[in-house]
PDB file of C-alpha atoms in Angstrom:
ATOM      1  CA  UNK A   1      -5.306 191.174-213.507  1.00 54.00           C
ATOM      2  CA  UNK A   2      -7.353 194.145-214.685  1.00 70.00           C
ATOM      3  CA  UNK A   3      -8.496 194.118-218.285  1.00 84.00           C
ATOM      4  CA  UNK A   4      -6.922 196.603-220.690  1.00 89.00           C
ATOM      5  CA  UNK A   5      -8.455 200.003-221.371  1.00 90.00           C
ATOM      6  CA  UNK A   6      -9.253 198.828-224.902  1.00 92.00           C
ATOM      7  CA  UNK A   7     -11.019 195.700-223.647  1.00 91.00           C
ATOM      8  CA  UNK A   8     -13.030 197.796-221.229  1.00 90.00           C
ATOM      9  CA  UNK A   9     -14.060 200.308-223.864  1.00 91.00           C
ATOM     10  CA  UNK A  10     -15.046 197.497-226.225  1.00 91.00           C
ATOM     11  CA  UNK A  11     -17.191 195.788-223.588  1.00 90.00           C
ATOM     12  CA  UNK A  12     -18.924 199.051-222.652  1.00 90.00           C
ATOM     13  CA  UNK A  13     -19.678 199.723-226.320  1.00 88.00           C
ATOM     14  CA  UNK A  14     -20.939 196.183-226.854  1.00 88.00           C
ATOM     15  CA  UNK A  15     -23.297 196.293-223.873  1.00 89.00           C
ATOM     16  CA  UNK A  16     -24.602 199.853-223.903  1.00 85.00           C
ATOM     17  CA  UNK A  17     -23.822 201.480-227.249  1.00 83.00           C
ATOM     18  CA  UNK A  18     -23.807 198.728-229.885  1.00 75.00           C
ATOM     19  CA  UNK A  19     -25.193 200.267-233.113  1.00 72.00           C
ATOM     20  CA  UNK A  20     -28.221 198.642-234.635  1.00 66.00           C
ATOM     21  CA  UNK A  21     -29.308 196.958-231.389  1.00 70.00           C
ATOM     22  CA  UNK A  22     -33.023 197.490-230.763  1.00 72.00           C
ATOM     23  CA  UNK A  23     -33.724 195.426-227.627  1.00 80.00           C
ATOM     24  CA  UNK A  24     -33.542 198.423-225.302  1.00 87.00           C
ATOM     25  CA  UNK A  25     -32.072 198.646-221.827  1.00 89.00           C
ATOM     26  CA  UNK A  26     -33.457 195.225-220.888  1.00 91.00           C
ATOM     27  CA  UNK A  27     -31.319 193.740-223.653  1.00 91.00           C
ATOM     28  CA  UNK A  28     -28.302 195.625-222.347  1.00 91.00           C
ATOM     29  CA  UNK A  29     -28.836 194.104-218.902  1.00 94.00           C
ATOM     30  CA  UNK A  30     -29.049 190.616-220.419  1.00 94.00           C
ATOM     31  CA  UNK A  31     -25.844 191.140-222.395  1.00 93.00           C
ATOM     32  CA  UNK A  32     -24.102 192.527-219.327  1.00 94.00           C
ATOM     33  CA  UNK A  33     -25.082 189.483-217.248  1.00 95.00           C
ATOM     34  CA  UNK A  34     -23.738 187.182-219.967  1.00 94.00           C
ATOM     35  CA  UNK A  35     -20.500 189.159-220.126  1.00 93.00           C
ATOM     36  CA  UNK A  36     -20.123 188.912-216.348  1.00 94.00           C
ATOM     37  CA  UNK A  37     -20.393 185.113-216.552  1.00 94.00           C
ATOM     38  CA  UNK A  38     -17.861 184.933-219.388  1.00 92.00           C
ATOM     39  CA  UNK A  39     -15.343 187.526-218.176  1.00 92.00           C
ATOM     40  CA  UNK A  40     -12.283 186.429-216.141  1.00 88.00           C
ATOM     41  CA  UNK A  41     -13.007 186.159-212.417  1.00 89.00           C
ATOM     42  CA  UNK A  42     -11.778 188.984-210.246  1.00 93.00           C
ATOM     43  CA  UNK A  43     -12.021 191.762-212.828  1.00 95.00           C
ATOM     44  CA  UNK A  44     -14.248 194.628-211.575  1.00 96.00           C
ATOM     45  CA  UNK A  45     -15.174 195.988-215.008  1.00 96.00           C
ATOM     46  CA  UNK A  46     -18.090 193.688-215.925  1.00 96.00           C
ATOM     47  CA  UNK A  47     -19.650 194.440-212.524  1.00 97.00           C
ATOM     48  CA  UNK A  48     -19.383 198.149-213.306  1.00 96.00           C
ATOM     49  CA  UNK A  49     -20.934 197.731-216.768  1.00 96.00           C
ATOM     50  CA  UNK A  50     -23.777 195.642-215.365  1.00 96.00           C
ATOM     51  CA  UNK A  51     -24.377 198.276-212.685  1.00 96.00           C
ATOM     52  CA  UNK A  52     -24.637 200.974-215.370  1.00 95.00           C
ATOM     53  CA  UNK A  53     -27.130 198.867-217.331  1.00 94.00           C
ATOM     54  CA  UNK A  54     -29.181 198.157-214.208  1.00 95.00           C
ATOM     55  CA  UNK A  55     -29.190 201.844-213.343  1.00 93.00           C
ATOM     56  CA  UNK A  56     -30.623 202.583-216.770  1.00 91.00           C
ATOM     57  CA  UNK A  57     -33.213 199.858-216.285  1.00 92.00           C
ATOM     58  CA  UNK A  58     -34.246 201.426-212.973  1.00 91.00           C
ATOM     59  CA  UNK A  59     -34.754 204.782-214.698  1.00 87.00           C
ATOM     60  CA  UNK A  60     -37.144 203.039-217.068  1.00 89.00           C
ATOM     61  CA  UNK A  61     -38.841 200.580-214.701  1.00 87.00           C
ATOM     62  CA  UNK A  62     -38.803 202.380-211.362  1.00 86.00           C
ATOM     63  CA  UNK A  63     -38.277 198.957-209.782  1.00 89.00           C
ATOM     64  CA  UNK A  64     -36.294 199.373-206.567  1.00 89.00           C
ATOM     65  CA  UNK A  65     -34.817 195.896-207.016  1.00 93.00           C
ATOM     66  CA  UNK A  66     -32.992 197.104-210.147  1.00 93.00           C
ATOM     67  CA  UNK A  67     -31.508 200.002-208.193  1.00 92.00           C
ATOM     68  CA  UNK A  68     -30.391 197.768-205.334  1.00 94.00           C
ATOM     69  CA  UNK A  69     -28.817 195.316-207.765  1.00 96.00           C
ATOM     70  CA  UNK A  70     -26.929 198.172-209.449  1.00 96.00           C
ATOM     71  CA  UNK A  71     -25.689 199.259-206.031  1.00 95.00           C
ATOM     72  CA  UNK A  72     -24.476 195.743-205.201  1.00 97.00           C
ATOM     73  CA  UNK A  73     -22.534 195.413-208.441  1.00 97.00           C
ATOM     74  CA  UNK A  74     -20.924 198.838-208.041  1.00 97.00           C
ATOM     75  CA  UNK A  75     -19.898 197.888-204.520  1.00 97.00           C
ATOM     76  CA  UNK A  76     -18.385 194.668-205.908  1.00 97.00           C
ATOM     77  CA  UNK A  77     -16.484 196.610-208.569  1.00 97.00           C
ATOM     78  CA  UNK A  78     -15.043 198.823-205.818  1.00 98.00           C
ATOM     79  CA  UNK A  79     -14.114 195.795-203.713  1.00 97.00           C
ATOM     80  CA  UNK A  80     -12.447 193.933-206.557  1.00 97.00           C
ATOM     81  CA  UNK A  81     -10.675 196.989-207.945  1.00 96.00           C
ATOM     82  CA  UNK A  82      -9.341 198.259-204.634  1.00 96.00           C
ATOM     83  CA  UNK A  83      -7.492 201.552-204.930  1.00 95.00           C
ATOM     84  CA  UNK A  84      -5.053 200.478-207.651  1.00 94.00           C
ATOM     85  CA  UNK A  85      -7.452 199.693-210.493  1.00 96.00           C
ATOM     86  CA  UNK A  86      -7.170 202.289-213.294  1.00 95.00           C
ATOM     87  CA  UNK A  87     -10.916 202.963-212.970  1.00 97.00           C
ATOM     88  CA  UNK A  88     -11.052 202.934-209.168  1.00 97.00           C
ATOM     89  CA  UNK A  89     -12.021 206.614-209.031  1.00 98.00           C
ATOM     90  CA  UNK A  90     -14.738 206.125-211.654  1.00 97.00           C
ATOM     91  CA  UNK A  91     -16.311 203.284-209.674  1.00 98.00           C
ATOM     92  CA  UNK A  92     -16.451 205.481-206.573  1.00 98.00           C
ATOM     93  CA  UNK A  93     -17.789 208.497-208.448  1.00 98.00           C
ATOM     94  CA  UNK A  94     -20.629 206.440-209.892  1.00 97.00           C
ATOM     95  CA  UNK A  95     -21.394 204.818-206.542  1.00 97.00           C
ATOM     96  CA  UNK A  96     -21.654 208.254-204.932  1.00 97.00           C
ATOM     97  CA  UNK A  97     -23.946 209.402-207.746  1.00 95.00           C
ATOM     98  CA  UNK A  98     -26.156 206.334-207.370  1.00 94.00           C
ATOM     99  CA  UNK A  99     -26.401 206.786-203.602  1.00 93.00           C
ATOM    100  CA  UNK A 100     -27.246 210.462-204.084  1.00 92.00           C
ATOM    101  CA  UNK A 101     -30.028 209.603-206.514  1.00 88.00           C
ATOM    102  CA  UNK A 102     -31.287 206.890-204.173  1.00 87.00           C
ATOM    103  CA  UNK A 103     -31.446 209.352-201.271  1.00 88.00           C
ATOM    104  CA  UNK A 104     -33.076 212.051-203.446  1.00 85.00           C
ATOM    105  CA  UNK A 105     -35.890 209.624-204.293  1.00 82.00           C
ATOM    106  CA  UNK A 106     -36.352 208.818-200.607  1.00 81.00           C
ATOM    107  CA  UNK A 107     -36.296 212.524-199.746  1.00 82.00           C
ATOM    108  CA  UNK A 108     -38.943 213.297-202.374  1.00 81.00           C
ATOM    109  CA  UNK A 109     -41.214 210.701-200.777  1.00 82.00           C
ATOM    110  CA  UNK A 110     -40.308 211.803-197.242  1.00 82.00           C
ATOM    111  CA  UNK A 111     -38.796 215.293-196.857  1.00 80.00           C
ATOM    112  CA  UNK A 112     -37.693 214.310-193.349  1.00 78.00           C
ATOM    113  CA  UNK A 113     -35.319 211.652-194.742  1.00 75.00           C
ATOM    114  CA  UNK A 114     -32.054 211.696-192.791  1.00 78.00           C
ATOM    115  CA  UNK A 115     -29.228 213.245-194.875  1.00 79.00           C
ATOM    116  CA  UNK A 116     -26.773 211.265-192.739  1.00 79.00           C
ATOM    117  CA  UNK A 117     -27.588 208.380-195.077  1.00 80.00           C
ATOM    118  CA  UNK A 118     -25.539 210.295-197.659  1.00 92.00           C
ATOM    119  CA  UNK A 119     -22.387 209.996-195.550  1.00 94.00           C
ATOM    120  CA  UNK A 120     -21.271 206.914-197.476  1.00 94.00           C
ATOM    121  CA  UNK A 121     -21.787 208.753-200.763  1.00 96.00           C
ATOM    122  CA  UNK A 122     -19.659 211.657-199.511  1.00 97.00           C
ATOM    123  CA  UNK A 123     -16.893 209.279-198.466  1.00 97.00           C
ATOM    124  CA  UNK A 124     -16.867 207.643-201.898  1.00 97.00           C
ATOM    125  CA  UNK A 125     -16.939 211.020-203.661  1.00 98.00           C
ATOM    126  CA  UNK A 126     -13.995 212.231-201.571  1.00 98.00           C
ATOM    127  CA  UNK A 127     -12.043 209.061-202.353  1.00 98.00           C
ATOM    128  CA  UNK A 128     -12.742 209.509-206.062  1.00 98.00           C
ATOM    129  CA  UNK A 129     -11.537 213.117-205.905  1.00 98.00           C
ATOM    130  CA  UNK A 130      -8.394 212.147-203.992  1.00 98.00           C
ATOM    131  CA  UNK A 131      -7.561 209.606-206.721  1.00 97.00           C
ATOM    132  CA  UNK A 132      -8.031 212.114-209.557  1.00 97.00           C
ATOM    133  CA  UNK A 133      -5.021 213.610-211.312  1.00 96.00           C
ATOM    134  CA  UNK A 134      -4.895 217.435-211.612  1.00 94.00           C
ATOM    135  CA  UNK A 135      -5.155 217.259-215.414  1.00 94.00           C
ATOM    136  CA  UNK A 136      -7.962 214.687-215.483  1.00 95.00           C
ATOM    137  CA  UNK A 137     -11.071 215.545-217.538  1.00 94.00           C
ATOM    138  CA  UNK A 138     -13.075 214.156-214.593  1.00 96.00           C
ATOM    139  CA  UNK A 139     -11.683 216.614-212.043  1.00 97.00           C
ATOM    140  CA  UNK A 140     -14.414 219.269-212.315  1.00 97.00           C
ATOM    141  CA  UNK A 141     -17.211 216.715-212.062  1.00 97.00           C
ATOM    142  CA  UNK A 142     -15.691 215.198-208.941  1.00 98.00           C
ATOM    143  CA  UNK A 143     -15.064 218.583-207.342  1.00 98.00           C
ATOM    144  CA  UNK A 144     -18.708 219.524-207.918  1.00 98.00           C
ATOM    145  CA  UNK A 145     -19.907 216.175-206.592  1.00 98.00           C
ATOM    146  CA  UNK A 146     -18.028 216.623-203.309  1.00 98.00           C
ATOM    147  CA  UNK A 147     -19.165 220.260-203.054  1.00 98.00           C
ATOM    148  CA  UNK A 148     -22.826 219.244-203.389  1.00 96.00           C
ATOM    149  CA  UNK A 149     -22.599 216.348-200.936  1.00 96.00           C
ATOM    150  CA  UNK A 150     -20.464 218.082-198.333  1.00 96.00           C
ATOM    151  CA  UNK A 151     -23.017 220.718-197.405  1.00 95.00           C
ATOM    152  CA  UNK A 152     -25.892 218.219-197.563  1.00 93.00           C
ATOM    153  CA  UNK A 153     -24.187 215.885-195.114  1.00 94.00           C
ATOM    154  CA  UNK A 154     -22.189 218.241-192.901  1.00 93.00           C
ATOM    155  CA  UNK A 155     -24.552 221.212-192.906  1.00 93.00           C
ATOM    156  CA  UNK A 156     -24.170 224.966-193.447  1.00 94.00           C
ATOM    157  CA  UNK A 157     -20.937 225.195-191.440  1.00 94.00           C
ATOM    158  CA  UNK A 158     -19.216 223.606-194.457  1.00 95.00           C
ATOM    159  CA  UNK A 159     -20.584 226.105-196.985  1.00 96.00           C
ATOM    160  CA  UNK A 160     -17.275 227.953-197.320  1.00 96.00           C
ATOM    161  CA  UNK A 161     -15.404 224.761-198.168  1.00 97.00           C
ATOM    162  CA  UNK A 162     -18.152 223.637-200.531  1.00 98.00           C
ATOM    163  CA  UNK A 163     -18.019 226.971-202.353  1.00 97.00           C
ATOM    164  CA  UNK A 164     -14.248 226.731-202.756  1.00 98.00           C
ATOM    165  CA  UNK A 165     -14.670 223.314-204.357  1.00 98.00           C
ATOM    166  CA  UNK A 166     -17.439 224.610-206.652  1.00 98.00           C
ATOM    167  CA  UNK A 167     -15.263 227.546-207.709  1.00 98.00           C
ATOM    168  CA  UNK A 168     -12.391 225.161-208.478  1.00 98.00           C
ATOM    169  CA  UNK A 169     -14.755 223.048-210.581  1.00 98.00           C
ATOM    170  CA  UNK A 170     -15.612 226.109-212.670  1.00 97.00           C
ATOM    171  CA  UNK A 171     -11.986 227.202-212.964  1.00 97.00           C
ATOM    172  CA  UNK A 172     -10.711 223.767-213.993  1.00 96.00           C
ATOM    173  CA  UNK A 173     -13.516 222.856-216.408  1.00 96.00           C
ATOM    174  CA  UNK A 174     -12.902 222.918-220.135  1.00 92.00           C
ATOM    175  CA  UNK A 175     -15.074 225.618-221.784  1.00 90.00           C
ATOM    176  CA  UNK A 176     -16.741 222.946-223.929  1.00 92.00           C
ATOM    177  CA  UNK A 177     -17.533 220.636-221.005  1.00 94.00           C
ATOM    178  CA  UNK A 178     -21.245 219.771-221.486  1.00 93.00           C
ATOM    179  CA  UNK A 179     -21.667 219.723-217.698  1.00 95.00           C
ATOM    180  CA  UNK A 180     -20.646 223.360-217.286  1.00 96.00           C
ATOM    181  CA  UNK A 181     -24.225 224.413-216.524  1.00 96.00           C
ATOM    182  CA  UNK A 182     -24.285 221.938-213.643  1.00 96.00           C
ATOM    183  CA  UNK A 183     -21.051 223.325-212.181  1.00 97.00           C
ATOM    184  CA  UNK A 184     -22.419 226.851-212.445  1.00 97.00           C
ATOM    185  CA  UNK A 185     -25.741 225.842-210.898  1.00 97.00           C
ATOM    186  CA  UNK A 186     -23.932 224.139-208.017  1.00 97.00           C
ATOM    187  CA  UNK A 187     -21.991 227.353-207.447  1.00 98.00           C
ATOM    188  CA  UNK A 188     -25.161 229.474-207.559  1.00 97.00           C
ATOM    189  CA  UNK A 189     -27.034 227.192-205.153  1.00 97.00           C
ATOM    190  CA  UNK A 190     -24.194 227.191-202.641  1.00 97.00           C
ATOM    191  CA  UNK A 191     -23.817 230.964-202.872  1.00 97.00           C
ATOM    192  CA  UNK A 192     -27.517 231.420-202.151  1.00 96.00           C
ATOM    193  CA  UNK A 193     -27.396 228.956-199.260  1.00 96.00           C
ATOM    194  CA  UNK A 194     -24.517 230.909-197.762  1.00 96.00           C
ATOM    195  CA  UNK A 195     -26.355 234.192-198.324  1.00 96.00           C
ATOM    196  CA  UNK A 196     -29.309 232.865-196.344  1.00 96.00           C
ATOM    197  CA  UNK A 197     -27.107 231.329-193.637  1.00 96.00           C
ATOM    198  CA  UNK A 198     -25.186 234.581-193.121  1.00 96.00           C
ATOM    199  CA  UNK A 199     -28.096 236.922-193.958  1.00 96.00           C
ATOM    200  CA  UNK A 200     -25.928 238.563-196.622  1.00 95.00           C
ATOM    201  CA  UNK A 201     -27.781 240.247-199.492  1.00 95.00           C
ATOM    202  CA  UNK A 202     -24.547 240.923-201.386  1.00 95.00           C
ATOM    203  CA  UNK A 203     -23.962 237.175-201.625  1.00 95.00           C
ATOM    204  CA  UNK A 204     -27.505 236.794-202.943  1.00 95.00           C
ATOM    205  CA  UNK A 205     -26.603 239.265-205.711  1.00 96.00           C
ATOM    206  CA  UNK A 206     -23.669 237.039-206.655  1.00 96.00           C
ATOM    207  CA  UNK A 207     -25.909 233.967-206.512  1.00 96.00           C
ATOM    208  CA  UNK A 208     -28.336 235.581-208.940  1.00 96.00           C
ATOM    209  CA  UNK A 209     -25.528 236.371-211.394  1.00 96.00           C
ATOM    210  CA  UNK A 210     -24.221 232.813-211.133  1.00 97.00           C
ATOM    211  CA  UNK A 211     -27.703 231.354-211.687  1.00 96.00           C
ATOM    212  CA  UNK A 212     -28.213 233.524-214.780  1.00 96.00           C
ATOM    213  CA  UNK A 213     -24.905 232.237-216.161  1.00 96.00           C
ATOM    214  CA  UNK A 214     -26.040 228.666-215.476  1.00 96.00           C
ATOM    215  CA  UNK A 215     -29.261 229.360-217.367  1.00 95.00           C
ATOM    216  CA  UNK A 216     -27.342 230.652-220.374  1.00 95.00           C
ATOM    217  CA  UNK A 217     -25.120 227.563-220.368  1.00 95.00           C
ATOM    218  CA  UNK A 218     -27.951 225.013-220.176  1.00 93.00           C
ATOM    219  CA  UNK A 219     -29.994 224.110-223.281  1.00 91.00           C
ATOM    220  CA  UNK A 220     -33.482 225.586-223.310  1.00 86.00           C
ATOM    221  CA  UNK A 221     -35.254 222.314-222.524  1.00 89.00           C
ATOM    222  CA  UNK A 222     -32.645 220.844-220.182  1.00 90.00           C
ATOM    223  CA  UNK A 223     -34.270 219.672-216.891  1.00 89.00           C
ATOM    224  CA  UNK A 224     -31.484 221.619-215.169  1.00 91.00           C
ATOM    225  CA  UNK A 225     -33.344 224.804-216.124  1.00 94.00           C
ATOM    226  CA  UNK A 226     -36.023 224.140-213.493  1.00 94.00           C
ATOM    227  CA  UNK A 227     -33.373 223.981-210.760  1.00 93.00           C
ATOM    228  CA  UNK A 228     -31.671 227.091-212.091  1.00 95.00           C
ATOM    229  CA  UNK A 229     -34.938 229.044-212.084  1.00 95.00           C
ATOM    230  CA  UNK A 230     -35.594 227.889-208.527  1.00 95.00           C
ATOM    231  CA  UNK A 231     -32.193 229.201-207.376  1.00 96.00           C
ATOM    232  CA  UNK A 232     -32.758 232.469-209.221  1.00 93.00           C
ATOM    233  CA  UNK A 233     -36.150 232.959-207.591  1.00 95.00           C
ATOM    234  CA  UNK A 234     -34.746 232.190-204.135  1.00 95.00           C
ATOM    235  CA  UNK A 235     -32.008 234.794-204.602  1.00 95.00           C
ATOM    236  CA  UNK A 236     -34.448 237.467-205.764  1.00 94.00           C
ATOM    237  CA  UNK A 237     -36.962 236.713-203.016  1.00 94.00           C
ATOM    238  CA  UNK A 238     -34.224 236.866-200.389  1.00 93.00           C
ATOM    239  CA  UNK A 239     -32.941 240.233-201.628  1.00 86.00           C
ATOM    240  CA  UNK A 240     -36.426 241.740-201.676  1.00 87.00           C
ATOM    241  CA  UNK A 241     -37.456 240.248-198.333  1.00 79.00           C
TER     242      UNK A 241
END
């Protein structure tokens, strides 16, 4: 039987957000492993929490083994939770995000990395979106995730569909959603990609406007700003070319 929402929130707080704890992400991983041993068998939640801790450890250590272990525990959470677990969509969303980050690292090292390796991430992102209620606060994030992955995996022929998803993400997002700049940047990037694919300077104008909006939404020192500036420069270079 799945643990209650309260139990899950308490465990997440204990492992990752406990106030006054100073042992860093390594300590969080140790606590998560202990919780996994002590939690009732068959519940996916402690696998998910351990995966989140291991993902944080990878960000700090750069050790590929931490990333692979996070991937294994997310896959186990998905297996144990099936489609009926109350957090089934969350598990899939996070797995898709992890796989996307994993591929991005491989692509940075080898720009010829095969985007077909993202097909599993796209499948998980689509499943997460299909499981999401229309009034869910996670809807916009999952729409944007599918929009980003779809064109990466399926190619420019899916740009129209990807743009529709990105536009829905913007329409459905709460104005105070802290990820709004990401949704706007996704929209701008897809608009510019379509402008280049169809050789349409009017679309590049729209991409520039969307990128400027993304820049206004993102904090000044947010790493997202570098991506936004890149999209803006692409749009301007295309229009003047």
